[in-house]
XYZ file of C-alpha atoms in Angstrom:
332
model
C 115.448 77.664 -2.593
C 117.155 78.666 0.655
C 120.188 77.080 2.226
C 121.416 77.876 5.726
C 124.648 76.187 6.787
C 123.781 72.970 5.002
C 120.076 72.903 5.976
C 117.880 72.392 2.928
C 114.436 73.969 3.148
C 113.045 72.984 -0.220
C 111.352 74.828 -3.057
C 108.117 75.357 -1.090
C 109.795 77.428 1.640
C 111.606 80.729 1.165
C 113.607 82.291 3.990
C 114.416 85.970 4.378
C 116.768 87.008 7.165
C 115.578 90.059 9.115
C 118.050 90.132 12.015
C 121.107 87.870 12.342
C 121.456 85.767 15.440
C 124.545 85.106 17.512
C 126.961 82.236 17.811
C 127.064 79.061 15.784
C 124.015 77.344 14.361
C 122.826 74.617 16.743
C 122.903 71.066 15.443
C 119.378 70.733 16.869
C 119.637 67.183 18.110
C 116.343 65.603 19.129
C 115.293 66.975 22.512
C 116.486 70.543 21.894
C 114.020 73.103 23.237
C 113.468 76.244 21.167
C 111.762 79.274 22.735
C 110.398 81.626 20.094
C 107.775 84.199 19.171
C 105.778 83.738 15.990
C 103.615 85.914 13.770
C 101.492 84.537 10.944
C 100.485 86.824 8.085
C 98.879 86.438 4.706
C 100.927 87.119 1.581
C 98.635 89.936 0.464
C 99.571 93.611 0.115
C 97.991 94.367 3.497
C 100.024 91.598 5.186
C 96.921 90.623 7.116
C 97.899 89.248 10.526
C 96.287 85.938 11.451
C 98.140 85.225 14.689
C 100.782 86.942 16.812
C 101.801 85.247 20.043
C 103.666 88.331 21.284
C 100.240 89.398 22.497
C 100.503 86.574 25.053
C 103.858 87.979 26.273
C 105.293 84.485 26.529
C 107.361 82.665 23.898
C 106.141 79.410 22.469
C 108.178 76.287 23.211
C 108.947 73.508 20.765
C 111.091 70.443 21.431
C 112.713 68.992 18.328
C 112.084 65.392 17.414
C 108.726 65.217 19.240
C 106.600 65.210 16.073
C 105.019 68.631 16.420
C 102.070 68.446 14.028
C 102.940 71.649 12.175
C 106.295 70.173 11.191
C 107.189 73.031 8.830
C 107.807 75.164 11.926
C 110.477 72.807 13.187
C 111.999 72.669 9.685
C 112.246 76.471 9.567
C 113.452 76.950 13.138
C 116.310 74.505 12.630
C 117.862 77.032 10.216
C 117.947 79.781 12.875
C 120.489 80.905 15.458
C 119.802 82.103 18.982
C 118.458 85.673 18.748
C 117.750 85.482 15.033
C 114.653 86.955 13.401
C 113.610 85.562 10.031
C 110.595 85.445 7.761
C 109.547 82.297 5.927
C 107.112 82.259 3.017
C 105.539 78.811 2.920
C 103.502 77.191 0.157
C 100.120 75.514 0.896
C 101.653 72.080 0.285
C 103.523 72.469 3.604
C 100.479 73.725 5.499
C 98.022 70.813 5.516
C 97.892 70.812 9.348
C 98.051 74.592 9.798
C 94.352 75.269 10.465
C 93.666 72.581 13.103
C 96.953 73.276 14.925
C 96.272 77.022 15.038
C 92.759 76.340 16.311
C 94.253 74.384 19.208
C 96.794 77.120 19.962
C 94.079 79.794 19.919
C 91.818 77.737 22.166
C 94.671 77.257 24.622
C 95.416 80.990 24.625
C 91.737 81.706 25.334
C 91.679 79.124 28.105
C 88.858 77.143 26.491
C 90.890 73.917 26.438
C 93.584 72.553 28.681
C 97.176 73.012 27.636
C 98.184 69.780 25.922
C 100.952 68.097 27.868
C 103.154 70.958 28.821
C 102.095 73.336 26.054
C 103.376 71.154 23.228
C 100.652 71.004 20.608
C 101.009 67.350 19.742
C 97.429 66.501 18.772
C 95.215 67.457 15.878
C 92.131 69.445 16.709
C 88.891 67.681 15.996
C 87.041 69.141 13.023
C 83.311 68.764 12.579
C 80.597 69.863 10.221
C 80.325 73.271 11.865
C 83.984 74.048 11.113
C 86.792 75.080 13.413
C 85.016 78.001 15.032
C 87.342 80.611 13.476
C 86.197 82.088 10.132
C 89.730 82.795 8.869
C 90.847 79.221 9.571
C 87.691 77.819 7.981
C 88.405 79.977 4.931
C 91.971 78.680 4.781
C 90.667 75.096 4.777
C 88.439 75.933 1.820
C 91.061 77.950 -0.075
C 94.626 77.178 1.060
C 97.125 79.923 0.293
C 100.799 80.710 0.981
C 101.531 82.203 4.389
C 104.392 84.103 5.991
C 105.773 83.041 9.353
C 107.976 85.485 11.210
C 109.998 83.789 13.928
C 112.171 85.317 16.633
C 114.272 82.774 18.489
C 114.783 83.993 22.050
C 116.517 80.970 23.578
C 117.817 77.540 22.642
C 118.444 74.852 25.260
C 119.993 71.467 24.640
C 118.506 68.416 26.309
C 119.748 68.328 29.885
C 119.815 72.127 30.195
C 116.122 72.361 31.008
C 113.763 70.442 33.224
C 111.668 68.173 31.083
C 107.912 68.343 31.350
C 106.128 65.033 31.714
C 105.075 64.702 28.059
C 108.731 64.909 26.956
C 110.042 62.268 29.385
C 110.844 58.636 28.686
C 109.007 55.984 30.705
C 112.010 55.568 32.999
C 112.242 59.333 33.506
C 108.542 59.523 34.371
C 108.929 56.859 37.064
C 112.032 58.555 38.459
C 110.199 61.902 38.602
C 107.309 60.621 40.736
C 108.981 60.724 44.186
C 110.511 64.106 43.368
C 107.137 65.539 42.368
C 105.537 64.144 45.519
C 108.278 65.616 47.722
C 108.032 68.992 45.994
C 104.241 68.958 46.257
C 104.412 68.134 49.956
C 106.896 70.955 50.540
C 104.662 73.459 48.747
C 101.596 72.222 50.642
C 103.344 72.643 53.996
C 104.239 76.176 52.894
C 100.508 76.734 52.243
C 101.131 77.175 48.517
C 98.174 74.999 47.669
C 97.776 75.849 43.977
C 101.470 75.199 43.292
C 101.330 71.952 45.256
C 98.269 70.819 43.305
C 100.186 71.433 40.076
C 102.991 69.112 41.189
C 100.541 66.357 42.111
C 98.781 66.886 38.772
C 102.112 66.489 36.952
C 102.683 63.197 38.740
C 99.194 62.010 37.811
C 99.901 62.954 34.202
C 103.051 60.819 34.254
C 101.116 57.875 35.650
C 98.286 58.249 33.141
C 100.821 58.165 30.321
C 102.528 55.093 31.760
C 99.172 53.316 31.992
C 98.579 53.910 28.287
C 101.676 51.865 27.508
C 100.810 48.847 29.663
C 98.330 46.033 29.140
C 95.108 46.932 31.015
C 94.592 44.877 34.187
C 98.010 43.264 33.892
C 100.040 43.083 37.132
C 102.201 45.980 35.904
C 99.141 48.047 34.975
C 97.460 47.411 38.335
C 100.620 48.320 40.258
C 100.959 51.569 38.316
C 97.273 52.342 38.779
C 97.639 51.880 42.555
C 100.396 54.489 42.540
C 97.809 57.099 41.575
C 95.980 56.898 44.918
C 98.288 58.999 47.137
C 98.590 61.643 44.419
C 94.804 61.754 43.948
C 94.344 62.171 47.707
C 96.966 64.905 47.935
C 95.537 66.690 44.909
C 92.052 66.509 46.456
C 93.356 67.943 49.736
C 94.873 70.908 47.881
C 91.607 71.503 46.059
C 89.763 71.321 49.376
C 91.965 74.098 50.743
C 91.369 76.069 47.528
C 87.592 75.567 47.925
C 87.365 73.797 44.565
C 84.883 71.317 45.974
C 83.690 69.605 42.812
C 87.278 68.670 41.985
C 87.568 67.182 45.469
C 84.447 65.092 44.939
C 85.620 63.915 41.519
C 89.074 62.775 42.622
C 88.094 61.239 45.947
C 85.337 59.321 44.157
C 87.999 57.958 41.803
C 89.915 56.713 44.846
C 86.801 55.209 46.424
C 85.988 53.378 43.222
C 89.220 51.465 43.780
C 89.287 51.488 47.589
C 85.792 51.920 49.008
C 87.134 51.906 52.586
C 89.727 54.641 52.100
C 89.129 56.850 55.147
C 91.014 59.882 53.825
C 88.947 59.882 50.644
C 85.676 59.517 52.590
C 86.565 62.312 55.009
C 87.655 64.755 52.308
C 84.678 63.984 50.110
C 82.350 64.438 53.089
C 83.736 67.931 53.688
C 83.370 68.775 49.995
C 79.767 67.530 49.921
C 79.002 69.656 52.984
C 80.407 72.744 51.265
C 78.175 71.963 48.247
C 75.085 71.712 50.502
C 74.735 67.967 49.953
C 74.236 67.270 53.652
C 72.816 63.770 53.224
C 75.814 62.481 51.266
C 78.177 64.302 53.597
C 76.709 62.563 56.658
C 76.849 59.215 54.886
C 80.583 59.607 54.153
C 81.375 60.890 57.649
C 79.524 57.950 59.237
C 81.391 55.425 57.112
C 84.728 57.088 57.920
C 83.880 56.927 61.630
C 82.967 53.241 61.430
C 86.279 52.503 59.737
C 88.364 54.667 62.072
C 86.792 55.309 65.517
C 89.778 57.510 66.460
C 88.164 60.194 64.294
C 85.224 60.415 66.689
C 85.963 63.877 68.079
C 86.699 65.380 64.682
C 83.614 63.902 63.043
C 81.315 64.907 65.917
C 82.542 68.442 65.332
C 81.785 68.076 61.633
C 78.245 66.859 62.460
C 77.665 69.979 64.570
C 78.872 72.138 61.695
C 76.564 70.260 59.353
C 73.561 70.944 61.598
C 74.411 74.643 61.742
C 74.896 74.831 57.975
C 71.654 72.973 57.324
C 69.685 75.296 59.603
C 71.245 78.326 57.939
C 70.362 77.028 54.493
C 66.779 76.261 55.575
C 66.393 79.813 56.849
C 67.815 81.231 53.626
C 65.463 79.043 51.576
C 62.472 80.235 53.609
C 63.421 83.861 52.989
C 63.778 83.199 49.262
C 60.456 81.384 49.046
C 58.722 84.137 50.981
C 60.074 86.711 48.538
C 58.823 84.602 45.600
C 55.297 84.271 47.071
C 55.146 87.976 47.837
C 56.201 88.868 44.285
C 53.541 86.631 42.732
C 50.823 87.831 45.107
C 51.281 91.475 44.132
């Protein structure tokens, strides 16, 4: 059983110090962010490596007190100083969530799922009859065994020393962050940094989605919060339009129009996205409705109609060439 400055690990966890850290051991109050690299190996003679996040060249981040599902990691890390490297041998009794959490982390690293709220793996992966999709993790589920975790702590930040991501904020902090995120997004958009601006608007939308989860649906508070999404959805859609991510534009402007069917900005931006996706009929429909609602757009929309005609003719010509090639190939 290992003790480190009064921190009890228990009989199922054994710690071996590899490289001492510096300074005093943090008291690790809730909200402390730990940046660290991890390597997971089997306890066999070959020390088979299961995972090593140094390959990603970016340390993992864990915030204490946020109920990280693989809680043995937080338990181990709380015994470590800044700069310390240590190895922990952990019994299967402490690893009941290991396989699904590692599946989620691997999927995130591969880009097959979205990063869960700021990179903090706070949800269990869904398991089904076909397994987790990783043979070694499926094998671990069938035959749990002790594992070694090698951690290198590269930085420790107390709450207030780092900018919180939306998932780590309180409800009041989320609401206070909204105008700042909008201002920062607008600044980035004006600087033509469209991807960065879209990220800020997406962060704001994430805050609002979380706030909605904690309010009674269709209550006055819920409806007011839901209305706050509209400007962020429109700004996000505009960024995606500039980035030529047209299906995202259609998705988010349609969300706005579901709530406000006469929103001219949403109609105009969706019309442009439909045009870029060759859906000329729907594009014309949205442009016409936008013009009816705001006649001052007449010159701009007439220009868009001319562009639509040119694009439609070009596509017709391309289709004729393709069809001709198909007929010629089958007639040979």
